[in-house]
Coordinates of C-alpha atoms in Angstrom, one line a residue:
M1 CA 13.0 -22.1 33.0
I2 CA 12.1 -19.7 30.1
L3 CA 8.0 -19.3 29.4
R4 CA 7.0 -18.7 25.6
E5 CA 4.0 -17.5 24.3
F6 CA 4.1 -18.6 21.0
L7 CA 2.6 -16.7 17.7
Y8 CA 4.0 -19.0 15.3
V9 CA 5.2 -22.8 15.2
D10 CA 5.9 -24.5 12.3
T11 CA 5.5 -27.9 13.6
D12 CA 6.2 -30.3 10.5
K13 CA 9.7 -28.2 10.6
V14 CA 10.5 -28.4 14.0
R15 CA 8.8 -32.4 13.5
A16 CA 11.3 -33.1 10.6
M17 CA 14.5 -31.1 12.3
L18 CA 13.5 -33.8 15.5
A19 CA 13.7 -36.7 13.5
Q20 CA 17.1 -35.8 12.3
L21 CA 18.4 -35.4 15.5
D22 CA 17.4 -37.9 17.6
G23 CA 15.9 -40.6 15.2
G24 CA 12.2 -39.8 15.8
V25 CA 9.9 -38.2 17.9
A26 CA 8.3 -39.4 21.1
E27 CA 4.4 -39.1 21.5
E28 CA 3.5 -41.4 24.5
S29 CA 5.0 -43.0 27.4
R30 CA 4.1 -46.4 29.2
E31 CA 5.1 -47.3 32.4
T32 CA 4.6 -51.0 33.9
E33 CA 5.1 -52.3 37.3
R34 CA 4.2 -55.7 38.8
A35 CA 5.0 -56.8 42.4
E36 CA 4.8 -60.8 43.0
K37 CA 4.7 -62.8 46.3
R38 CA 5.1 -66.1 47.2
T39 CA 4.8 -68.4 50.5
T40 CA 5.2 -72.2 51.1
V41 CA 3.8 -74.0 53.9
G42 CA 5.0 -77.3 54.4
P43 CA 5.7 -79.6 51.9
R44 CA 4.8 -78.8 48.5
V45 CA 2.3 -81.0 48.0
A46 CA 0.3 -80.0 51.4
G47 CA -0.3 -76.2 50.5
Q48 CA 0.8 -73.5 48.7
Y49 CA -0.2 -69.4 49.5
F50 CA 0.2 -67.4 46.7
Q51 CA -0.2 -63.5 46.3
G52 CA 0.3 -61.4 43.4
S53 CA -0.8 -57.4 42.6
G54 CA 0.2 -55.5 39.0
S55 CA -0.5 -52.2 37.3
E56 CA 0.0 -50.7 34.2
T57 CA 0.2 -46.8 33.5
Y58 CA -0.5 -45.8 29.8
T59 CA 0.5 -41.7 29.4
N60 CA -0.5 -40.5 26.1
K61 CA 1.2 -37.1 26.2
S62 CA 0.7 -34.4 23.7
L63 CA 4.1 -32.7 22.7
G64 CA 2.7 -30.3 20.8
D65 CA 3.6 -27.6 22.6
A66 CA 6.9 -29.4 24.1
L67 CA 8.2 -30.4 20.2
F68 CA 10.2 -26.9 19.6
P69 CA 11.8 -26.1 22.9
M70 CA 13.0 -29.6 22.4
L71 CA 14.1 -28.5 19.0
E72 CA 15.9 -25.6 20.6
D73 CA 17.5 -27.3 22.9
A74 CA 19.0 -29.9 21.2
L75 CA 19.6 -27.5 17.8
E76 CA 22.0 -25.4 21.1
S77 CA 23.9 -29.0 22.6
E78 CA 25.0 -29.9 19.0
S79 CA 26.1 -26.2 18.5
L80 CA 23.3 -25.7 15.4
L81 CA 22.0 -22.6 16.6
R82 CA 23.3 -19.3 17.1
D83 CA 21.8 -16.9 18.9
V84 CA 22.9 -13.4 16.7
S85 CA 20.8 -11.1 19.4
E86 CA 24.0 -9.0 20.3
E87 CA 25.4 -8.9 17.0
V88 CA 22.9 -7.5 14.8
R89 CA 22.2 -4.7 16.9
D90 CA 25.6 -3.1 16.5
P91 CA 25.5 -1.3 13.0
G92 CA 29.1 -1.7 12.9
T93 CA 29.2 -5.2 11.9
W94 CA 26.3 -5.0 9.8
R95 CA 29.2 -2.1 7.8
S96 CA 31.3 -5.0 8.0
G97 CA 29.5 -7.9 6.7
E98 CA 30.6 -10.1 9.3
L99 CA 27.5 -11.7 9.7
K100 CA 26.7 -12.3 5.7
R101 CA 30.5 -13.9 6.3
E102 CA 30.5 -16.1 9.2
L103 CA 26.3 -17.0 8.4
P104 CA 25.6 -17.4 4.7
P105 CA 22.7 -18.9 3.5
G106 CA 20.6 -22.4 6.0
S107 CA 22.5 -21.0 8.7
L108 CA 20.3 -21.4 11.8
V109 CA 20.1 -18.6 14.3
R110 CA 18.2 -17.5 16.9
V111 CA 17.5 -13.3 17.2
T112 CA 15.6 -11.6 19.7
A113 CA 14.8 -8.0 18.6
R114 CA 11.9 -5.5 18.6
G115 CA 10.0 -5.8 15.6
S116 CA 6.2 -5.4 14.8
L117 CA 3.8 -6.8 12.8
F118 CA 2.4 -6.4 9.7
D119 CA 0.0 -7.4 7.2
T120 CA -1.7 -5.8 4.3
R121 CA -4.8 -7.7 4.3
Y122 CA -5.1 -6.0 7.8
A123 CA -4.3 -2.7 6.6
A124 CA -6.6 -3.0 3.6
S125 CA -9.8 -3.9 6.9
A126 CA -8.4 -1.0 8.9
F127 CA -8.5 1.7 6.1
S128 CA -11.9 0.5 4.7
A129 CA -12.9 0.5 8.4
F130 CA -11.6 4.2 8.4
G131 CA -13.7 4.9 5.2
S132 CA -16.9 3.5 6.5
V133 CA -16.7 5.6 9.0
M134 CA -16.3 8.9 7.6
V135 CA -18.8 7.9 4.9
G136 CA -21.8 7.9 7.8
L137 CA -20.4 11.2 9.9
N138 CA -20.6 12.8 6.3
E139 CA -24.1 11.7 5.8
M140 CA -25.4 12.1 9.2
G141 CA -23.7 15.9 8.9
Y142 CA -20.9 16.1 11.2
L143 CA -18.4 16.3 8.5
P144 CA -17.9 19.4 6.5
T145 CA -19.9 19.8 3.5
V146 CA -17.2 18.9 0.6
K147 CA -16.9 17.6 -2.2
Q148 CA -15.9 13.9 -2.6
A149 CA -13.6 11.7 -4.6
G150 CA -15.1 10.7 -8.0
Q151 CA -17.9 12.7 -8.0
S152 CA -19.3 14.9 -10.7
K153 CA -19.3 18.8 -10.2
G154 CA -21.6 20.5 -8.5
K155 CA -22.4 17.4 -6.6
K156 CA -21.7 17.9 -2.9
G157 CA -21.1 15.5 0.6
G158 CA -24.3 13.1 1.2
Q159 CA -25.4 13.2 -2.4
G160 CA -23.8 10.0 -3.0
G161 CA -20.1 9.0 -4.7
C162 CA -19.6 7.1 -1.3
A163 CA -20.5 3.5 -2.2
T164 CA -17.6 1.2 -1.2
R165 CA -16.0 -0.2 -4.6
Q166 CA -17.6 -3.4 -5.7
K167 CA -16.1 -6.1 -7.7
T168 CA -16.1 -5.3 -11.2
A169 CA -17.7 -8.9 -13.9
E170 CA -13.7 -7.9 -16.1
G171 CA -11.2 -8.4 -12.9
A172 CA -11.6 -10.0 -9.2
F173 CA -11.7 -8.4 -5.9
E174 CA -8.8 -6.3 -4.6
L175 CA -8.0 -5.3 -1.1
E176 CA -8.5 -1.2 -2.4
D177 CA -11.6 -2.3 -3.8
S178 CA -13.2 -2.6 -0.1
I179 CA -12.0 1.1 0.7
P180 CA -15.1 3.4 0.0
D181 CA -14.6 6.8 -1.2
F182 CA -15.3 9.6 1.5
P183 CA -14.5 13.8 1.9
D184 CA -10.7 14.2 2.0
I185 CA -10.0 14.4 5.9
G186 CA -6.7 16.4 6.3
G187 CA -5.0 15.1 2.9
A188 CA -6.7 11.4 3.5
D189 CA -9.5 10.5 1.8
G190 CA -10.4 7.3 -0.3
R191 CA -8.3 7.6 -3.2
T192 CA -5.3 8.3 -0.9
L193 CA -5.6 4.9 1.3
R194 CA -6.6 2.8 -1.9
S195 CA -2.7 4.0 -3.3
F196 CA -0.8 3.0 0.0
V197 CA -2.8 -0.6 0.3
R198 CA -1.5 -0.7 -3.7
I199 CA 2.3 0.0 -2.9
S200 CA 1.7 -2.6 0.9
K201 CA 1.0 -5.3 -1.6
G202 CA 3.9 -4.4 -3.8
V203 CA 6.9 -4.2 -0.5
F204 CA 4.7 -6.9 1.3
A205 CA 3.2 -9.5 -0.2
P206 CA -0.4 -10.6 1.3
G207 CA 0.2 -12.2 4.7
L208 CA 1.6 -11.7 8.1
H209 CA 5.3 -10.5 8.2
V210 CA 7.3 -10.6 11.7
N211 CA 9.6 -7.3 10.7
L212 CA 12.9 -6.7 13.3
T213 CA 14.4 -3.7 13.1
P214 CA 17.6 -4.4 15.6
A215 CA 19.5 -1.6 14.5
K216 CA 19.1 1.8 12.2
G217 CA 18.5 0.4 8.6
V218 CA 18.1 -2.3 8.8
L219 CA 15.2 -5.1 8.4
I220 CA 15.1 -8.8 9.4
N221 CA 12.3 -10.4 8.0
S222 CA 10.3 -13.5 8.5
R223 CA 6.6 -13.8 6.4
L224 CA 4.4 -16.5 8.4
Q225 CA 3.2 -19.4 6.4
E226 CA -0.6 -19.9 7.3
G227 CA -1.8 -23.2 8.6
R228 CA 0.9 -24.0 11.4
Q229 CA 0.3 -24.4 14.4
Y230 CA -1.2 -20.8 17.1
L231 CA -1.2 -19.6 13.8
D232 CA -5.2 -19.8 13.4
S233 CA -6.7 -16.2 13.6
E234 CA -7.4 -13.9 11.3
A235 CA -5.6 -11.0 10.6
D236 CA -8.0 -8.5 12.5
I237 CA -7.9 -11.3 15.6
L238 CA -4.0 -10.7 16.1
F239 CA -3.4 -6.9 15.6
A240 CA -6.2 -6.7 18.0
R241 CA -4.4 -8.7 20.9
Y242 CA -0.9 -7.6 19.7
G243 CA -1.0 -3.9 18.3
T244 CA 0.9 -2.5 15.2
E245 CA 3.3 -0.7 18.3
Q246 CA 7.1 -2.4 18.7
Q247 CA 7.4 -5.2 21.2
E248 CA 10.4 -7.8 21.5
W249 CA 10.3 -10.6 19.7
T250 CA 12.1 -14.1 19.0
V251 CA 12.4 -15.6 15.9
V252 CA 14.1 -19.0 15.8
G253 CA 14.8 -20.3 11.9
S254 CA 17.2 -20.9 8.6
I255 CA 18.7 -17.5 6.9
G256 CA 16.6 -17.6 3.7
S257 CA 18.9 -15.0 1.5
Y258 CA 20.6 -11.7 2.5
G259 CA 19.3 -8.5 0.0
T260 CA 21.4 -7.7 -2.8
E261 CA 24.4 -5.5 -3.3
E262 CA 23.9 -5.9 -7.2
T263 CA 23.9 -2.1 -8.5
S264 CA 23.8 -2.8 -11.9
L265 CA 21.2 -4.8 -14.1
P266 CA 23.4 -7.6 -16.2
D267 CA 23.5 -7.3 -20.0
M268 CA 19.6 -8.4 -21.1
D269 CA 21.0 -10.9 -24.2
F270 CA 20.2 -13.8 -23.8
Y271 CA 20.2 -15.2 -26.9
N272 CA 22.3 -18.0 -28.1
A273 CA 24.4 -18.0 -31.1
D274 CA 21.9 -20.0 -33.2
G275 CA 19.3 -17.1 -32.0
S276 CA 17.5 -19.2 -29.4
V277 CA 17.0 -18.7 -26.2
N278 CA 19.9 -19.8 -23.3
R279 CA 16.8 -20.2 -20.6
A280 CA 19.7 -20.4 -18.4
Q281 CA 20.9 -17.1 -18.8
F282 CA 17.0 -15.7 -19.0
A283 CA 16.4 -16.9 -15.9
E284 CA 19.3 -14.9 -15.1
V285 CA 18.3 -11.8 -16.4
M286 CA 14.9 -12.2 -14.8
N287 CA 16.2 -12.6 -11.4
A288 CA 18.4 -9.9 -11.4
Q289 CA 15.6 -7.5 -12.6
M290 CA 13.6 -8.7 -9.5
R291 CA 16.6 -8.3 -7.5
N292 CA 17.4 -4.8 -8.7
L293 CA 13.2 -4.1 -7.5
G294 CA 13.6 -6.0 -3.8
R295 CA 17.3 -3.3 -3.7
L296 CA 14.6 -0.6 -4.5
G297 CA 12.6 -1.5 -2.2
F298 CA 9.6 -2.6 -4.2
I299 CA 8.5 -5.7 -4.5
D300 CA 8.9 -8.5 -1.3
L301 CA 12.4 -9.6 -1.4
P302 CA 14.9 -8.8 1.6
Q303 CA 16.8 -5.5 1.2
S304 CA 20.7 -4.8 2.0
P305 CA 22.2 -5.4 4.4
G306 CA 19.0 -7.3 6.2
F307 CA 18.0 -10.9 5.2
S308 CA 15.0 -12.7 5.6
L309 CA 14.5 -15.4 8.0
I310 CA 12.7 -18.9 7.3
P311 CA 10.8 -19.9 11.0
F312 CA 10.3 -22.4 13.0
A313 CA 8.7 -20.6 15.8
V314 CA 7.9 -16.9 16.4
Y315 CA 7.4 -16.3 20.3
R316 CA 7.6 -13.4 23.3
S317 CA 9.2 -14.6 26.3
I318 CA 7.2 -14.0 29.3
P319 CA 8.8 -11.9 32.3
R320 CA 8.8 -13.5 35.4
S321 CA 6.7 -11.0 38.7
G322 CA 10.3 -9.8 40.0
A323 CA 11.5 -9.0 36.6
A324 CA 8.5 -7.1 35.6
M325 CA 8.6 -4.8 38.6
T326 CA 12.1 -4.3 37.9
T327 CA 11.3 -3.1 34.4
R328 CA 8.8 -0.6 36.0

């Protein structure tokens, strides 16, 4: 028996898949039991004795927590789910391109590997909290009096310039705007941390990501969709519980796409002979540009040789006490 601690379950996908495999998902059970005894004394017209009893049991079971294990078992019994945990740990498998040949996009896989959680929103929140602490310490005189970002010449620490950046009338409030200006401490100041958040927004679109790194230089990324079962906590709470350190996660899902291996861009000519725009060619040119940015790691797309996983579930296996003692 495997006891799972779920971080995420896409119940809609799980139900849809189970419905295709089993023709439906059972949500309740009903059991009826009846016993009857008849005794006749003398002629039927003289007298009869009748004894009867019956019982009915109705149980409405919530199968939400059991849905995914049911699907996992069903997929394995139908040879539709492949565990690639061992293969992805081998650098030679990635160099040879074996996985990409044997598991095209859409393949159902299970990957257990070390990985970590990342959310740009939490990074912005953490940097904002750090900046607030630095501002407070500076105002109380516990930090060296130094020139702060955004201050004019002649103004020193504790004399202003530390306020949190506010939403302007020209644009929406951005994640990095919550990070205040504060004195440069060991090369880190408000401007530097705001730059980190801007980069993070491009590399990993805001939202919770599970980044598995089974081998050096390989990233298997899963973006978790909000509003699904178990993923109902704010980013601050999730990271307070699970931290930012790497630990072993299991992700079950379908392969979305592999990182591109293209190194050249197509011809930018997307016009027809009559001067009109060839829409199909234009879309391909734009997609090629985005694939190239993904190859460079500048936008949220899988990077070769890794791939993206569309997750059905993300969980940790709870170790038994004996196994935990052996690990220690």
